[in-house]
Amino acid sequence: MRGRLAALLLGLVLVALIEGGLRLIPALDPPAFALQLAHIEGRALHAVNPDYARRFFADMAEPIRRGIRMTPRPYIEPAPEGALRVLFAGGSTVQGYPHPKRLSAPSYLQEMLGDLFPERQIEVFNAGITAAASFAVARAVEDGTAALGADLVVVYTGHNELYGVYGAASLAQGGQAVWMKRVHYALVQWRLRPLVGKLIGPLGKEWADGPLIEVMSKAGAIPAADPRRAQAAANLETNLRDVAAFCRARHIPLVLCTVTSNERGFAPAHIEPPLLDEERARYVDFLARGHKEQASPAALAALEQAEELYADDAYLHFLRGHHLEQLGRGVEARAAYMQARELDPRPWRATAALNEVVRRVAAAEGVLLADVEARFRAHSPEAGVGWELMVDHLHPVAAGQVLLARAIVAALEGAPAPWQIAPGAADRLATADEYRRRLGDLPGERLAVLRAMAVLLASPPLDVGNEGQVQTLRQQAVALWDELSAGEQSGVERWRTGEGPELLALNVADACYAAREYERARAYYRAAHLEEPYTIWGDLWSTLRYVRCGQLAKIPIGSAERSTLHALLDRLRFLSEAPDFSLGLQDFIRGYTYHLLGEHVKALAALESAVQDANIRKTFTTDLLELIVAELIISGRLADAERYAVEIAAKQGQEAFGRALVEQIRASQKPR
């Protein structure tokens, strides 16, 4: 026995030494919350690390881990004096799913806080992680607050406490209790992890491959009496109290949010009742009669007879709610819908017990409460929240994301300085439509959401009971498609088939530009810039094209556009440090910017440098030629303008375009 203990101790010491040595190698560290991307003259460009979320999915198959990414929000350090930063943590709702990231509640919150505190620079960081339970959310708060120096923390979590990563019923992540999850999480961060598989193995098997929601559903049904539900509530309370203690120790205000879900639209899972054969047959018959008949006392009577045989079928109560709603008995309908949600054996949506945990922790810890659930109900019919505000079982529509942000702003009426707002200030903010307009809520992307939700709700495990909504979504998608312009349709189809830019807004923008739909292209280019700031294509290219589209649409370049272009030149300085950002591309973007600003000497110098780059000549043939020809005409170098037009157009197979430019050059020589 002594020999075995000595051998075990020696092995542990050896493992610790190897692990300690590996921790000296930065490349082996787990993904950090934020990364430094560039440094110029005392200022550094940082960004939230999109791979940080992979820390929590180490047990999942690689295809799923590749799809788990956070919003890579860029920011400059040091922040301007007086700037305020908000860390908004949670799951996929916070991330904005299924909408573009710029149309998420964190983005709307930033707009609203900017309106309320115009003298401050407000930055709201989206720390939403798809399928993350509160354990992962709490770790993101700890890491994110330290990385960003956050001045306010907002937490919206509760839906993923069972099926989500580190949830009470997840297929991995170290069992149910929080202390086991802490052990598991610590182990999967080890650099020696491939060698400690046998130690991690007993705590949970590797998640299977496949669509994330399908993988999560492999945990199976979780009946209302399942002890994992109570464990989920206990886990949520522990994790929220951890967050509250963390923020209190650092004197950071905390807003906890109740969560909302689709109460009366989304159908719960249906299970076979545990009855004897004869009783089961009668139950199925009563349920079928209640399902098939129109809303009527007869249909309700059939469901009541079924309930006498078995009262714990969530789908039965969902049908009761539907009939009661149709008969105008909204209060009773809502009670039935709530019972259906509570009994749902596939609890994708947070139950009442989980929202009560949020309220209880907020009161006990003395933190701010944003009652999102109550606000959504106040903006819904008497029977409860439905498809008007939700796109699926728990994710809000675009207007719902605005409503979520408003609930958080309202909670700040009780906040300490510098966040305190006057009572009723939230009611004086701009309308939901105005905030959606500011951030670019565009039809091409709305179409993509409709199509994606139709596919999701038609696929297992969400397909049963939601057939009517699938049909509605498909009809709405067809109607919206018919409203799109030819350019928008072209861009959407290119994106759908994997052609052109990966960013939908940019793909549609380029297609509209090619179709000479300049005002539409301008809107999509602006959206692309908002969606992917500090990127070459989503930001720099889109900003240039945004201003250019204004020119082509006869919109003069005013002070706002000039400010936009000067800000672009500042961002270009940081992006030019990227290893794949060629000098030719830098010159082209710089020349394009100076051309739009009317700084002709600088524009021509940069463009004549860019034109030497073969890749630039190939990638930007028409834009490059139009710009350099225009600048050469202004400088009086007409012969050089013709030479460039003929030679470059010929080499790129654009002879007709070259001839048109030559005609333009010669026309410029004629007296007017």
XYZ file of C-alpha atoms in Angstrom:
672
model
C 0.000 0.000 0.000
C 2.828 2.417 0.850
C 4.463 1.655 -2.449
C 1.224 2.365 -4.324
C 0.713 5.632 -2.475
C 4.301 6.650 -3.186
C 3.882 5.814 -6.852
C 0.624 7.782 -6.991
C 2.226 10.772 -5.275
C 5.220 10.626 -7.614
C 2.884 10.513 -10.610
C 0.911 13.517 -9.388
C 4.103 15.473 -8.785
C 5.307 14.599 -12.280
C 1.989 15.720 -13.806
C 2.117 18.974 -11.830
C 5.657 19.668 -12.975
C 4.819 19.014 -16.622
C 1.649 21.121 -16.373
C 3.599 23.911 -14.690
C 6.175 23.857 -17.441
C 3.545 23.924 -20.174
C 1.895 26.941 -18.552
C 5.035 28.902 -19.298
C 4.222 28.605 -23.012
C 1.653 31.335 -23.860
C 0.575 29.580 -27.071
C -0.912 26.759 -24.990
C -3.061 29.056 -22.827
C -6.857 28.750 -23.068
C -8.453 31.471 -25.236
C -8.337 34.838 -23.471
C -11.449 37.014 -23.224
C -9.815 39.820 -25.208
C -6.841 40.213 -27.528
C -4.566 43.110 -28.488
C -4.523 43.448 -32.273
C -2.432 46.542 -32.942
C -0.559 49.342 -31.172
C 0.057 52.834 -32.549
C 1.446 55.881 -30.764
C 0.221 55.051 -27.286
C -3.122 53.637 -28.419
C -3.900 49.948 -28.762
C -6.659 48.208 -30.704
C -8.195 45.377 -28.706
C -11.143 43.087 -29.445
C -13.268 40.583 -27.596
C -11.844 37.217 -28.583
C -14.491 35.276 -30.558
C -12.784 32.003 -29.581
C -13.131 32.649 -25.847
C -16.460 30.772 -25.821
C -14.687 27.572 -26.865
C -13.356 27.263 -23.303
C -16.752 25.884 -22.295
C -17.211 23.482 -25.188
C -14.004 21.476 -24.848
C -15.962 18.208 -24.617
C -17.864 18.840 -27.840
C -16.958 17.587 -31.281
C -14.747 19.962 -33.277
C -17.417 20.941 -35.884
C -19.604 22.284 -33.085
C -16.722 24.069 -31.354
C -15.868 25.819 -34.618
C -19.390 27.256 -34.718
C -19.285 28.612 -31.149
C -17.974 32.154 -31.338
C -18.545 35.404 -29.466
C -19.072 38.810 -31.017
C -15.538 40.164 -31.747
C -16.228 43.684 -30.474
C -13.213 45.963 -31.129
C -12.245 48.797 -28.785
C -9.397 51.238 -28.235
C -7.246 51.396 -25.115
C -6.960 53.614 -23.259
C -10.613 54.623 -23.405
C -11.350 58.358 -23.588
C -11.725 60.145 -20.271
C -15.257 59.791 -18.959
C -16.067 56.757 -21.123
C -18.323 54.078 -19.619
C -18.238 50.382 -20.432
C -20.982 47.797 -20.010
C -20.499 44.026 -20.057
C -23.720 42.315 -21.187
C -23.465 38.563 -20.562
C -25.803 35.687 -21.304
C -26.693 33.155 -23.966
C -27.827 33.286 -27.573
C -30.547 35.871 -26.861
C -27.853 38.311 -25.769
C -25.818 37.394 -28.829
C -28.810 38.504 -30.894
C -29.752 35.180 -32.514
C -31.135 34.871 -35.136
C -30.628 38.521 -36.065
C -27.391 40.214 -37.105
C -25.221 41.107 -34.095
C -25.791 44.836 -34.539
C -29.544 44.247 -33.972
C -29.021 42.595 -30.589
C -30.199 43.979 -27.248
C -26.624 45.037 -26.317
C -26.437 47.192 -29.459
C -29.817 48.784 -28.770
C -28.775 49.340 -25.154
C -25.676 51.200 -26.340
C -27.831 53.471 -28.517
C -30.246 54.178 -25.667
C -27.519 54.877 -23.124
C -25.842 57.134 -25.663
C -29.074 59.126 -25.877
C -29.354 59.303 -22.084
C -25.686 60.170 -21.492
C -24.712 62.229 -24.576
C -21.684 63.665 -22.788
C -20.171 60.195 -22.342
C -18.761 57.606 -24.715
C -20.765 54.452 -24.033
C -19.483 51.028 -25.066
C -21.655 47.941 -24.531
C -19.810 44.655 -24.996
C -21.807 41.651 -26.135
C -20.634 38.615 -24.132
C -23.426 36.322 -25.308
C -22.437 32.657 -25.689
C -24.749 30.274 -27.519
C -26.223 27.546 -25.275
C -24.338 28.788 -22.180
C -25.801 27.984 -18.765
C -25.268 30.394 -15.881
C -22.023 28.689 -14.813
C -20.385 29.703 -18.105
C -22.036 33.132 -17.972
C -20.570 33.739 -14.502
C -17.069 32.861 -15.721
C -17.517 35.205 -18.700
C -18.497 38.005 -16.310
C -15.382 37.417 -14.209
C -13.013 37.270 -17.177
C -14.728 39.994 -19.194
C -14.930 42.503 -16.370
C -11.227 42.113 -15.676
C -10.302 42.434 -19.356
C -12.517 45.418 -20.135
C -12.606 47.300 -16.860
C -16.406 47.262 -17.047
C -18.378 49.958 -15.193
C -21.691 48.063 -15.326
C -22.601 44.381 -15.688
C -25.880 43.102 -17.153
C -26.773 39.397 -16.951
C -29.589 37.752 -18.901
C -29.513 34.009 -18.236
C -31.825 31.148 -17.250
C -33.003 29.388 -20.392
C -30.011 27.047 -20.652
C -29.899 25.753 -17.069
C -30.863 22.226 -18.116
C -29.741 21.474 -21.669
C -27.074 24.155 -22.039
C -23.338 23.778 -21.664
C -22.639 23.270 -17.936
C -26.389 22.819 -17.415
C -27.908 20.375 -14.926
C -28.828 17.892 -17.658
C -25.971 18.430 -20.098
C -24.215 15.356 -21.419
C -20.844 16.499 -20.115
C -19.244 19.210 -17.978
C -18.889 17.345 -14.746
C -22.267 16.331 -13.409
C -24.857 18.547 -11.772
C -23.591 20.401 -8.707
C -21.692 23.649 -9.215
C -18.593 22.404 -7.370
C -18.337 19.486 -9.820
C -18.603 21.889 -12.719
C -15.810 23.989 -11.234
C -13.583 20.914 -11.049
C -14.424 19.905 -14.603
C -13.923 23.422 -15.944
C -10.547 23.702 -14.218
C -9.444 20.365 -15.663
C -10.408 21.130 -19.250
C -8.273 24.289 -19.097
C -5.168 22.185 -18.386
C -2.472 22.253 -21.051
C -2.042 18.548 -20.323
C -5.684 17.865 -21.069
C -5.047 15.237 -23.779
C -3.124 13.247 -21.168
C -5.738 13.522 -18.405
C -8.631 12.116 -20.387
C -9.057 9.277 -17.923
C -9.442 11.768 -15.110
C -11.959 13.905 -16.998
C -13.776 10.955 -18.539
C -15.789 9.857 -15.486
C -17.182 13.377 -15.131
C -18.906 13.358 -18.505
C -18.659 11.803 -21.950
C -17.847 13.811 -25.042
C -20.826 15.428 -26.697
C -21.798 13.972 -30.039
C -21.550 15.675 -33.387
C -24.507 17.257 -35.197
C -26.564 20.493 -35.030
C -26.172 22.092 -31.612
C -29.849 21.994 -30.643
C -30.042 18.341 -31.680
C -26.957 17.524 -29.617
C -28.387 19.335 -26.599
C -31.653 17.434 -26.894
C -29.851 14.102 -26.520
C -30.177 14.547 -22.751
C -33.764 13.363 -23.285
C -37.021 14.294 -21.591
C -36.911 16.011 -18.198
C -40.332 15.630 -16.515
C -41.596 18.233 -14.073
C -40.713 16.050 -11.069
C -37.174 15.295 -12.298
C -34.653 16.299 -9.589
C -32.481 17.906 -12.276
C -34.976 20.770 -12.422
C -34.423 21.562 -8.762
C -30.681 21.224 -9.339
C -30.935 23.701 -12.233
C -32.597 26.257 -9.956
C -29.960 25.695 -7.270
C -27.159 26.072 -9.821
C -28.653 29.295 -11.163
C -28.933 30.754 -7.671
C -25.349 29.817 -6.790
C -23.967 31.286 -10.007
C -25.974 34.520 -9.777
C -24.876 34.991 -6.172
C -21.286 34.445 -7.308
C -21.719 37.186 -9.911
C -23.313 39.509 -7.347
C -20.468 38.938 -4.878
C -17.889 39.472 -7.621
C -19.449 42.784 -8.696
C -19.982 43.974 -5.127
C -16.323 43.377 -4.254
C -15.352 45.595 -7.200
C -18.076 48.217 -6.640
C -19.598 47.530 -10.054
C -23.389 47.928 -10.399
C -25.123 44.736 -11.533
C -28.413 44.320 -13.394
C -30.017 40.867 -13.275
C -32.739 40.200 -15.834
C -35.691 37.871 -15.722
C -35.975 35.969 -18.982
C -38.905 35.807 -21.358
C -40.164 33.042 -23.628
C -42.860 32.181 -26.141
C -45.722 31.272 -23.816
C -48.685 30.856 -26.122
C -47.198 30.182 -29.537
C -44.536 27.506 -29.120
C -45.923 24.006 -28.645
C -44.454 21.885 -25.823
C -43.294 18.327 -26.428
C -45.961 15.624 -26.301
C -45.337 12.343 -24.487
C -47.312 9.138 -24.183
C -49.180 9.073 -20.831
C -48.193 6.288 -18.422
C -51.649 4.674 -18.469
C -53.003 1.188 -18.963
C -53.912 0.309 -22.541
C -57.648 0.944 -22.209
C -57.235 4.240 -20.370
C -54.506 5.323 -22.796
C -56.821 4.674 -25.733
C -59.554 6.801 -24.119
C -57.045 9.534 -23.333
C -55.747 9.607 -26.898
C -59.311 9.784 -28.203
C -60.237 12.722 -25.947
C -57.025 14.541 -26.843
C -57.625 13.996 -30.556
C -61.136 15.405 -30.287
C -59.806 18.433 -28.449
C -57.102 18.841 -31.085
C -59.247 18.525 -34.184
C -62.355 20.452 -33.212
C -62.690 24.221 -33.498
C -62.612 26.228 -30.291
C -65.858 25.381 -28.544
C -67.229 24.167 -25.220
C -67.252 20.651 -26.731
C -63.532 20.794 -27.448
C -62.789 22.028 -23.929
C -65.003 19.307 -22.467
C -63.030 16.645 -24.354
C -59.770 18.041 -22.990
C -61.180 18.134 -19.458
C -62.073 14.450 -19.771
C -58.548 13.731 -20.951
C -57.165 15.696 -17.992
C -59.143 13.536 -15.577
C -57.222 10.547 -16.899
C -53.801 12.203 -16.987
C -53.167 15.794 -15.933
C -49.435 16.073 -16.547
C -49.389 16.243 -20.363
C -48.035 19.667 -21.298
C -49.535 19.440 -24.783
C -53.040 18.951 -23.344
C -52.786 22.242 -21.435
C -51.359 23.968 -24.499
C -54.455 22.921 -26.459
C -56.683 24.138 -23.618
C -54.915 27.475 -23.732
C -55.436 27.720 -27.489
C -59.176 27.047 -27.240
C -59.635 29.401 -24.302
C -57.772 32.155 -26.154
C -59.941 31.696 -29.240
C -63.060 31.920 -27.052
C -61.881 35.250 -25.624
C -61.036 33.899 -22.164
C -57.533 35.378 -22.050
C -56.794 35.096 -18.320
C -57.723 31.407 -18.247
C -55.822 30.835 -21.479
C -52.648 32.301 -20.013
C -52.916 30.072 -16.945
C -53.228 27.040 -19.238
C -50.270 28.130 -21.374
C -48.174 28.660 -18.246
C -49.051 25.180 -17.006
C -48.050 23.787 -20.401
C -44.677 25.524 -20.184
C -44.083 24.294 -16.637
C -44.886 20.693 -17.596
C -43.021 20.702 -20.917
C -40.847 17.548 -20.821
C -38.399 19.313 -23.126
C -37.753 22.432 -21.027
C -35.952 24.627 -23.545
C -37.667 27.616 -21.921
C -36.983 28.800 -18.380
C -39.717 27.825 -15.941
C -41.317 30.124 -13.383
C -39.017 28.694 -10.695
C -35.931 29.971 -12.546
C -37.307 33.483 -12.921
C -38.199 33.447 -9.237
C -34.547 32.647 -8.528
C -33.512 35.754 -10.471
C -35.963 37.931 -8.546
C -34.974 36.428 -5.199
C -31.238 36.842 -5.779
C -31.694 40.429 -6.979
C -33.643 41.294 -3.819
C -31.328 39.421 -1.441
C -28.113 40.781 -2.956
C -29.401 44.318 -3.363
C -28.739 44.498 -7.117
C -30.853 46.016 -9.879
C -33.619 43.961 -11.465
C -34.793 44.309 -15.064
C -38.099 42.432 -15.185
C -37.976 41.535 -18.858
C -40.656 38.866 -18.450
C -43.150 41.381 -17.056
C -42.359 43.954 -19.761
C -42.936 41.444 -22.568
C -46.251 40.399 -21.041
C -47.296 44.036 -20.758
C -46.732 44.383 -24.521
C -48.555 41.152 -25.390
C -52.180 40.010 -25.567
C -53.926 38.980 -22.348
C -53.255 35.318 -23.078
C -49.483 35.783 -22.919
C -46.340 36.286 -25.007
C -46.487 34.764 -28.485
C -45.227 35.008 -32.034
C -45.726 38.785 -32.056
C -42.555 39.158 -29.945
C -40.757 35.820 -30.393
C -39.189 34.156 -33.427
C -39.064 30.692 -31.849
C -39.346 29.274 -28.324
C -37.237 31.885 -26.517
C -35.536 34.316 -28.902
C -37.204 37.722 -29.436
C -38.069 39.284 -32.770
C -36.162 42.461 -33.676
C -38.693 44.657 -31.861
C -38.388 42.316 -28.868
C -34.641 42.916 -28.688
C -35.404 46.644 -28.425
C -37.954 45.900 -25.689
C -35.355 43.889 -23.755
C -32.933 46.811 -23.876
C -35.658 49.177 -22.665
C -36.291 46.960 -19.633
C -32.626 47.279 -18.681
C -32.679 51.058 -19.092
C -35.766 51.229 -16.860
C -33.901 49.237 -14.184
C -31.196 51.931 -14.124
C -33.636 54.364 -12.517
C -32.428 52.862 -9.244
C -28.753 52.719 -10.208
C -25.941 54.546 -8.388
C -23.875 57.227 -10.114
C -22.754 57.481 -12.842
C -25.579 55.298 -14.206
C -28.583 56.754 -12.464
C -31.233 58.129 -14.774
C -34.233 60.254 -13.907
C -37.568 58.476 -13.323
C -39.427 58.108 -16.596
C -36.367 58.895 -18.726
C -36.629 55.523 -20.458
C -40.090 56.488 -21.685
C -38.645 59.558 -23.423
C -36.266 57.579 -25.591
C -36.712 57.197 -29.333
C -39.199 54.700 -30.732
C -38.319 51.082 -31.464
C -38.613 51.809 -35.187
C -36.110 54.670 -34.869
C -33.536 52.495 -33.095
C -33.985 49.769 -35.691
C -33.530 52.355 -38.446
C -30.338 53.665 -36.834
C -28.796 50.201 -36.689
C -29.987 49.119 -40.127
C -32.896 46.664 -39.879
C -33.002 45.708 -43.564
C -35.369 43.498 -45.590
C -32.721 41.198 -47.045
C -31.620 40.167 -43.558
C -35.207 39.922 -42.305
C -35.821 37.455 -45.111
C -32.853 35.368 -43.982
C -34.292 35.275 -40.442
C -37.705 34.128 -41.686
C -36.156 31.352 -43.750
C -33.857 30.224 -40.942
C -36.702 30.065 -38.412
C -38.873 28.090 -40.831
C -36.085 25.527 -41.160
C -35.475 25.407 -37.397
C -39.117 24.900 -36.447
C -39.561 22.259 -39.152
C -36.621 20.214 -37.827
C -36.422 17.829 -34.853
C -36.751 18.288 -31.952
C -38.899 21.433 -32.458
C -41.024 20.283 -35.381
C -44.005 18.655 -33.639
C -46.797 21.108 -32.863
C -45.284 24.083 -34.699
C -46.386 23.181 -38.210
C -48.754 26.160 -38.451
C -46.010 28.654 -37.622
C -43.688 27.037 -40.157
C -46.311 27.601 -42.831
C -46.779 31.207 -41.706
C -43.033 31.859 -41.830
C -42.782 30.427 -45.325
C -45.641 32.605 -46.529
C -44.067 35.688 -44.954
C -40.753 34.843 -46.613
C -42.396 34.554 -50.038
C -44.181 37.872 -49.560
C -41.001 39.631 -48.422
C -39.010 38.150 -51.311
C -41.468 39.711 -53.748
C -40.895 43.109 -52.117
C -37.127 43.011 -52.616
C -35.479 44.833 -55.488
C -33.612 42.944 -58.196
C -30.311 43.855 -56.566
C -31.444 42.681 -53.150
C -32.704 39.396 -54.578
C -29.415 38.862 -56.394
C -27.380 39.497 -53.243
C -29.557 37.253 -51.069
C -29.326 34.395 -53.569
C -25.566 34.764 -53.963
C -25.181 34.650 -50.196
C -27.511 31.647 -49.887
C -25.473 29.660 -52.397
C -22.129 30.608 -50.843
C -21.049 33.081 -53.515
C -19.679 36.553 -52.833
C -18.966 38.023 -49.387
C -19.801 35.923 -46.335
C -21.467 38.906 -44.654
C -25.036 39.061 -45.965
C -25.348 42.857 -45.718
C -22.149 43.325 -47.737
C -23.191 40.757 -50.329
C -26.518 42.516 -50.876
C -24.797 45.913 -50.890
C -22.407 44.870 -53.678
C -25.274 43.379 -55.671
C -27.357 46.557 -55.328
C -24.336 48.657 -56.322
C -23.844 46.543 -59.440
C -27.553 46.998 -60.234
C -27.115 50.781 -59.772
C -29.569 50.778 -56.873
C -27.384 53.246 -55.038
C -29.703 54.294 -52.218
C -30.384 50.661 -51.293
C -26.700 49.809 -51.618
C -25.869 52.732 -49.323
C -28.161 51.359 -46.580
C -26.608 47.883 -46.785
C -23.031 49.218 -46.835
C -23.782 51.210 -43.705
C -25.209 48.090 -42.059
C -22.105 46.104 -42.992
C -19.899 48.759 -41.379
C -21.953 48.585 -38.172
C -21.898 44.786 -38.232
C -18.135 44.342 -38.683
C -16.182 47.411 -37.508
C -12.391 47.362 -37.827
C -12.403 44.879 -40.697
C -11.172 45.413 -44.236
C -14.336 44.515 -46.128
C -17.144 44.954 -43.624
C -15.752 48.282 -42.446
C -13.250 50.056 -44.718
C -14.626 48.938 -48.051
C -18.233 49.352 -46.943
C -17.581 52.849 -45.596
C -15.987 53.964 -48.862
C -18.814 52.513 -50.891
C -21.369 54.070 -48.502
C -20.010 57.551 -49.254
C -19.603 56.775 -52.954
C -23.218 55.608 -53.202
C -24.269 58.907 -51.709
C -22.360 60.715 -54.445
C -23.980 58.597 -57.144
C -27.400 59.181 -55.571
C -26.726 62.952 -55.768
C -26.197 63.296 -52.004
C -23.451 65.899 -51.393
C -20.504 64.964 -49.192
C -21.180 67.008 -46.082
C -19.571 67.341 -42.680
C -20.960 63.980 -41.481
C -19.471 62.148 -44.452
C -16.148 63.949 -44.115
C -16.004 63.016 -40.435
C -16.758 59.422 -41.402
C -13.895 59.380 -43.897
C -11.375 60.893 -41.465
C -12.385 58.281 -38.886
C -11.794 55.621 -41.535
C -8.225 56.854 -42.035
C -7.646 56.493 -38.301
C -8.965 52.908 -38.303
C -6.845 52.178 -41.358
C -3.707 52.938 -39.331
C -4.560 50.126 -36.919
C -5.708 47.648 -39.571
C -2.605 48.228 -41.673
C -0.642 46.351 -39.002
C -2.410 43.116 -39.938
C 0.083 40.744 -41.606
C -2.189 40.068 -44.608
C -2.936 43.755 -45.279
C -0.757 44.521 -48.307
C 0.796 47.898 -49.023
C -1.111 48.011 -52.290
C -4.432 47.608 -50.491
C -3.474 50.294 -47.992
C -2.629 52.666 -50.831
C -5.855 51.888 -52.667
C -8.046 52.545 -49.603
C -6.072 55.664 -48.752
C -6.336 56.929 -52.340
C -10.086 56.186 -52.473
C -10.592 58.075 -49.191
C -8.587 61.114 -50.259
C -10.448 61.168 -53.584
C -13.785 61.355 -51.767
C -12.398 64.051 -49.470
C -11.246 66.066 -52.487
C -7.577 65.956 -51.432
C -6.378 65.352 -54.977
C -2.594 65.418 -54.572
C -2.702 62.797 -51.824
C -5.308 60.769 -53.707
C -3.290 60.577 -56.935
C -0.052 59.705 -55.156
C -1.703 56.835 -53.286
C -3.579 55.539 -56.342
C -0.509 55.576 -58.587
C 1.259 53.529 -55.929
C -1.702 51.112 -55.632
C -1.918 50.601 -59.396
C 1.508 48.940 -59.347
C 0.038 46.026 -57.351
C -1.236 43.285 -59.686
C -3.730 42.017 -57.096
C -5.219 45.465 -56.683
C -5.537 45.864 -60.464
C -7.338 42.513 -60.644
C -9.567 42.847 -57.576
C -10.622 46.487 -58.003
C -10.366 46.979 -61.764
C -13.361 49.251 -62.337
C -13.115 51.232 -59.099
C -9.359 51.708 -59.452
C -9.599 52.886 -63.050
C -12.496 55.249 -62.360
C -10.597 56.816 -59.451
C -7.191 57.165 -61.064
C -8.637 58.442 -64.341
C -10.694 61.055 -62.460
C -7.623 62.215 -60.531
C -5.413 62.301 -63.632
C -8.010 64.395 -65.474
C -8.039 66.852 -62.557
C -4.230 67.029 -62.647
C -4.242 67.581 -66.428
C -2.358 64.342 -67.195
C -4.763 63.187 -69.892
C -2.268 61.037 -71.801
C -1.459 59.065 -68.647
C -5.167 58.690 -67.963
C -5.719 57.122 -71.417
C -2.706 54.867 -71.009
C -3.936 53.494 -67.688
C -7.468 53.052 -69.029
C -6.357 51.101 -72.113
C -3.577 48.977 -70.625
C -5.213 47.922 -67.350
C -8.647 47.353 -68.868
C -7.136 45.161 -71.594
C -5.134 43.047 -69.144
C -8.247 42.436 -67.024
C -10.513 41.648 -69.968
C -12.457 44.889 -69.546
C -11.835 46.408 -72.967
C -15.331 47.872 -73.320
C -15.008 49.578 -69.955
C -11.587 50.926 -70.985
C -13.000 52.376 -74.216
C -15.782 54.092 -72.268
C -13.200 55.671 -70.002
C -11.162 56.876 -72.976
C -14.259 58.568 -74.385
C -14.811 60.191 -71.001
C -11.211 61.434 -70.926
C -11.436 62.907 -74.408
C -14.795 64.492 -73.640
C -13.183 66.292 -70.724
C -10.898 68.103 -73.198
C -13.753 69.673 -75.151
C -14.640 73.239 -74.237
C -17.933 73.650 -72.411
